[in-house]
Amino acid sequence: QKEVEQNSGPLSVPEGAIASLNCTYSDRGSQSFFWYRQYSGKSPELIMFIYSNGDKEDGRFTAQLNKASQYVSLLIRDSQPSDSATYLCAVNPVDSSYKLIFGSGTRLLVRP
Amino acid sequence: DVKVTQSSRYLVKRTGEKVFLECVQDMDHENMFWYRQDPGLGLRLIYFSYDVKMKEKGDIPEGYSVSREKKERFSLILESASTNQTSMYLCASSFEAPSGPQHFGDGTRLSIL
């Protein structure tokens, strides 16, 4: 059973701090990695994707991928109260053909 | 921007009814997906389609069927609705599967009474 694990949280950080969200996955051959943000009652919104080892930056967001250790992280710099949401990690296992496996999400709370 | 439109935000139906959920995307994407999302269970794939008239079962297809007659439209059908199908239903599309990102519609919150 392919798995994607996330700490459910809540992860509480003060406004302006760096929020670090982590995700581990079980399938070593996984190819593609995605981070989604989901506000309460809303649908998931894609914020980052990464395919290669290392860091990928987009504005205040940085995705970090370490395939050897099988984890992917999302850093949010200068966290704002509007960043308070659940963050879902999704992974494409090597043999899934079309599927993504989603983690259950980490709830982030940014305190003003 | 990718636009994925689901026909209803909220829907209330009765047990035993046949229920249709519609999804339309405007980006000429080959791949479309139906998920349901429940507290504590996360996102679970019901069905997906990689081309017109092509479909494959996801993780929880029982009690559901799908139809893809046109590239832009993917319908989810609850053949005989039951209370355990009360859930948030999410449609997504992607240009490239599996490596490409999936873009979600706003979701349909379905209640079966």
CSV table of C-alpha atoms in Angstrom, one decimal:
chain,number,residue,atom,x,y,z
A,1,GLN,CA,0.0,0.0,0.0
A,2,LYS,CA,1.5,3.3,-1.1
A,3,GLU,CA,1.5,5.8,1.6
A,4,VAL,CA,2.0,9.5,2.1
A,5,GLU,CA,2.3,10.7,5.7
A,6,GLN,CA,1.8,14.1,7.1
A,7,ASN,CA,1.5,15.4,10.7
A,8,SER,CA,-2.1,16.5,11.1
A,9,GLY,CA,-1.1,19.4,13.3
A,10,PRO,CA,-2.1,22.0,14.0
A,11,LEU,CA,1.2,23.7,13.4
A,12,SER,CA,1.0,27.1,15.0
A,13,VAL,CA,3.5,29.8,14.1
A,14,PRO,CA,3.5,33.6,14.7
A,15,GLU,CA,2.9,36.0,11.9
A,16,GLY,CA,6.2,36.7,10.0
A,17,ALA,CA,7.8,33.4,11.0
A,18,ILE,CA,8.8,30.5,8.7
A,19,ALA,CA,6.4,27.7,8.6
A,20,SER,CA,7.8,24.3,7.8
A,21,LEU,CA,5.5,21.5,6.6
A,22,ASN,CA,6.8,18.0,6.0
A,23,CYS,CA,5.7,15.0,4.1
A,24,THR,CA,7.1,11.5,3.8
A,25,TYR,CA,6.3,8.9,1.2
A,26,SER,CA,6.7,5.2,1.0
A,27,ASP,CA,7.3,4.5,-2.7
A,28,ARG,CA,11.0,5.1,-3.5
A,29,GLY,CA,10.3,5.4,-7.2
A,30,SER,CA,7.9,8.3,-6.9
A,31,GLN,CA,8.4,10.9,-9.6
A,32,SER,CA,6.2,13.9,-9.0
A,33,PHE,CA,5.4,15.8,-5.9
A,34,PHE,CA,2.7,18.5,-5.3
A,35,TRP,CA,1.6,20.8,-2.5
A,36,TYR,CA,-2.0,22.0,-2.3
A,37,ARG,CA,-3.6,24.5,0.1
A,38,GLN,CA,-7.1,23.9,1.2
A,39,TYR,CA,-9.1,26.5,3.1
A,40,SER,CA,-12.0,25.2,5.3
A,41,GLY,CA,-15.0,24.3,3.1
A,42,LYS,CA,-13.1,25.0,-0.1
A,43,SER,CA,-11.4,22.8,-2.7
A,44,PRO,CA,-7.6,22.2,-2.9
A,45,GLU,CA,-5.6,24.8,-4.7
A,46,LEU,CA,-2.2,23.9,-6.2
A,47,ILE,CA,0.6,26.0,-4.9
A,48,MET,CA,3.8,24.2,-5.8
A,49,PHE,CA,5.1,21.1,-7.6
A,50,ILE,CA,8.6,19.7,-7.8
A,51,TYR,CA,10.2,16.8,-9.7
A,52,SER,CA,13.9,17.0,-9.0
A,53,ASN,CA,16.0,16.8,-5.9
A,54,GLY,CA,16.7,20.1,-4.3
A,55,ASP,CA,14.8,23.3,-3.7
A,56,LYS,CA,12.3,25.1,-5.8
A,57,GLU,CA,11.2,28.6,-4.9
A,58,ASP,CA,8.1,30.6,-5.8
A,59,GLY,CA,7.6,33.8,-4.0
A,60,ARG,CA,7.3,33.1,-0.3
A,61,PHE,CA,7.0,29.3,-0.9
A,62,THR,CA,9.9,26.9,-1.2
A,63,ALA,CA,9.5,23.2,-1.9
A,64,GLN,CA,12.3,20.9,-0.9
A,65,LEU,CA,12.7,17.3,-2.2
A,66,ASN,CA,15.0,14.7,-0.9
A,67,LYS,CA,14.4,11.4,-2.8
A,68,ALA,CA,17.1,9.5,-0.9
A,69,SER,CA,15.3,10.2,2.4
A,70,GLN,CA,11.8,10.1,0.8
A,71,TYR,CA,10.6,13.4,2.1
A,72,VAL,CA,9.3,16.6,0.6
A,73,SER,CA,8.9,19.8,2.5
A,74,LEU,CA,7.1,23.1,2.1
A,75,LEU,CA,8.5,26.3,3.6
A,76,ILE,CA,6.4,29.4,3.9
A,77,ARG,CA,8.4,32.5,4.6
A,78,ASP,CA,6.9,35.6,6.3
A,79,SER,CA,3.8,33.6,7.2
A,80,GLN,CA,0.6,35.6,7.2
A,81,PRO,CA,-2.8,34.8,8.9
A,82,SER,CA,-4.2,34.3,5.4
A,83,ASP,CA,-1.8,31.3,5.1
A,84,SER,CA,-3.9,29.5,7.8
A,85,ALA,CA,-5.2,26.5,6.0
A,86,THR,CA,-4.7,22.7,5.6
A,87,TYR,CA,-1.8,21.8,3.3
A,88,LEU,CA,-2.0,18.6,1.4
A,89,CYS,CA,1.0,16.7,0.0
A,90,ALA,CA,0.4,14.6,-3.1
A,91,VAL,CA,2.8,12.1,-4.7
A,92,ASN,CA,2.7,10.1,-7.9
A,93,PRO,CA,4.0,6.6,-7.2
A,94,VAL,CA,6.0,5.0,-10.0
A,95,ASP,CA,3.5,2.3,-10.9
A,96,SER,CA,0.3,4.3,-10.6
A,97,SER,CA,0.0,5.3,-14.2
A,98,TYR,CA,-2.4,8.2,-13.6
A,99,LYS,CA,-3.0,8.4,-9.8
A,100,LEU,CA,-1.8,10.8,-7.2
A,101,ILE,CA,-1.7,9.6,-3.6
A,102,PHE,CA,-2.7,12.4,-1.2
A,103,GLY,CA,-1.6,12.8,2.4
A,104,SER,CA,-4.3,13.6,5.0
A,105,GLY,CA,-2.9,17.2,5.3
A,106,THR,CA,-1.3,19.4,7.9
A,107,ARG,CA,-3.4,22.2,9.4
A,108,LEU,CA,-1.4,25.4,9.7
A,109,LEU,CA,-2.4,28.2,12.0
A,110,VAL,CA,-0.6,31.6,11.7
A,111,ARG,CA,-1.2,33.7,14.9
A,112,PRO,CA,-1.4,37.5,14.3
B,1,ASP,CA,-5.9,30.0,-15.7
B,2,VAL,CA,-7.4,26.5,-15.6
B,3,LYS,CA,-11.1,26.6,-15.0
B,4,VAL,CA,-12.8,23.4,-13.7
B,5,THR,CA,-16.5,24.0,-13.1
B,6,GLN,CA,-18.8,21.7,-11.1
B,7,SER,CA,-22.5,22.1,-11.7
B,8,SER,CA,-23.6,22.4,-8.1
B,9,ARG,CA,-22.0,23.6,-4.9
B,10,TYR,CA,-24.6,22.0,-2.6
B,11,LEU,CA,-27.0,19.2,-3.4
B,12,VAL,CA,-29.5,17.3,-1.3
B,13,LYS,CA,-31.0,14.1,-2.6
B,14,ARG,CA,-32.9,11.1,-1.1
B,15,THR,CA,-31.8,7.5,-0.6
B,16,GLY,CA,-32.3,5.4,-3.7
B,17,GLU,CA,-32.3,8.4,-6.2
B,18,LYS,CA,-30.0,8.4,-9.2
B,19,VAL,CA,-27.7,11.4,-8.8
B,20,PHE,CA,-25.6,13.1,-11.5
B,21,LEU,CA,-22.7,15.3,-10.7
B,22,GLU,CA,-21.3,17.3,-13.7
B,23,CYS,CA,-17.8,18.7,-14.3
B,24,VAL,CA,-16.5,20.8,-17.1
B,25,GLN,CA,-13.0,22.0,-17.8
B,26,ASP,CA,-12.0,24.6,-20.3
B,27,MET,CA,-8.3,23.8,-20.9
B,28,ASP,CA,-8.6,20.9,-23.3
B,29,HIS,CA,-7.1,18.5,-20.7
B,30,GLU,CA,-6.9,14.9,-21.6
B,31,ASN,CA,-7.3,13.6,-18.0
B,32,MET,CA,-10.2,14.1,-15.6
B,33,PHE,CA,-10.7,12.7,-12.1
B,34,TRP,CA,-13.5,12.4,-9.5
B,35,TYR,CA,-12.6,12.3,-5.8
B,36,ARG,CA,-14.5,12.3,-2.6
B,37,GLN,CA,-13.2,13.9,0.6
B,38,ASP,CA,-14.3,12.9,4.1
B,39,PRO,CA,-13.0,14.0,7.5
B,40,GLY,CA,-10.2,11.7,8.7
B,41,LEU,CA,-10.1,9.8,5.4
B,42,GLY,CA,-8.6,12.5,3.1
B,43,LEU,CA,-9.0,12.5,-0.7
B,44,ARG,CA,-10.0,9.2,-2.3
B,45,LEU,CA,-10.1,8.6,-6.0
B,46,ILE,CA,-13.4,7.2,-7.3
B,47,TYR,CA,-12.8,7.1,-11.1
B,48,PHE,CA,-10.6,8.8,-13.7
B,49,SER,CA,-10.6,9.2,-17.4
B,50,TYR,CA,-7.6,9.7,-19.7
B,51,ASP,CA,-9.6,10.2,-22.9
B,52,VAL,CA,-13.1,10.4,-24.3
B,53,LYS,CA,-15.1,7.3,-23.5
B,54,MET,CA,-12.1,5.9,-21.6
B,55,LYS,CA,-12.3,5.4,-17.8
B,56,GLU,CA,-10.6,3.5,-15.1
B,57,LYS,CA,-11.6,2.6,-11.6
B,58,GLY,CA,-9.9,4.4,-8.7
B,59,ASP,CA,-9.8,3.2,-5.1
B,60,ILE,CA,-13.5,3.4,-4.2
B,61,PRO,CA,-15.6,2.8,-7.4
B,62,GLU,CA,-18.4,0.8,-5.8
B,63,GLY,CA,-21.8,2.5,-6.1
B,64,TYR,CA,-20.5,4.9,-8.7
B,65,SER,CA,-20.2,5.1,-12.5
B,66,VAL,CA,-18.9,7.8,-14.8
B,67,SER,CA,-19.4,9.1,-18.3
B,68,ARG,CA,-17.1,11.0,-20.6
B,69,GLU,CA,-18.8,11.6,-24.0
B,70,LYS,CA,-16.9,14.8,-24.7
B,71,LYS,CA,-13.4,15.8,-23.8
B,72,GLU,CA,-14.4,18.8,-21.6
B,73,ARG,CA,-17.1,17.0,-19.6
B,74,PHE,CA,-16.8,14.2,-17.0
B,75,SER,CA,-19.9,13.1,-15.1
B,76,LEU,CA,-20.1,11.1,-11.9
B,77,ILE,CA,-23.3,9.0,-11.4
B,78,LEU,CA,-24.5,7.6,-8.1
B,79,GLU,CA,-26.6,4.7,-9.4
B,80,SER,CA,-28.8,4.4,-6.2
B,81,ALA,CA,-27.8,7.0,-3.6
B,82,SER,CA,-27.1,5.8,-0.1
B,83,THR,CA,-26.5,7.8,3.1
B,84,ASN,CA,-22.9,6.7,3.2
B,85,GLN,CA,-22.3,8.6,0.0
B,86,THR,CA,-22.9,11.9,1.8
B,87,SER,CA,-19.6,13.7,1.2
B,88,MET,CA,-17.7,16.5,-0.6
B,89,TYR,CA,-17.1,15.5,-4.2
B,90,LEU,CA,-14.2,17.0,-6.1
B,91,CYS,CA,-13.5,17.0,-9.8
B,92,ALA,CA,-10.0,17.6,-11.2
B,93,SER,CA,-8.3,17.8,-14.5
B,94,SER,CA,-4.7,17.6,-15.7
B,95,PHE,CA,-3.0,18.1,-19.0
B,96,GLU,CA,-0.3,15.5,-18.4
B,97,ALA,CA,-0.9,12.5,-16.2
B,98,PRO,CA,0.5,11.4,-13.9
B,99,SER,CA,3.4,13.9,-13.8
B,100,GLY,CA,1.3,17.0,-14.3
B,101,PRO,CA,-0.5,18.9,-11.6
B,102,GLN,CA,-4.2,18.4,-11.1
B,103,HIS,CA,-6.5,21.4,-10.9
B,104,PHE,CA,-9.7,21.1,-8.8
B,105,GLY,CA,-13.1,22.5,-9.2
B,106,ASP,CA,-14.9,24.1,-6.3
B,107,GLY,CA,-16.5,20.9,-5.1
B,108,THR,CA,-20.0,19.7,-4.6
B,109,ARG,CA,-21.2,19.0,-1.0
B,110,LEU,CA,-23.7,16.2,-1.5
B,111,SER,CA,-26.1,15.2,1.3
B,112,ILE,CA,-28.2,12.0,1.0
B,113,LEU,CA,-31.2,11.9,3.3
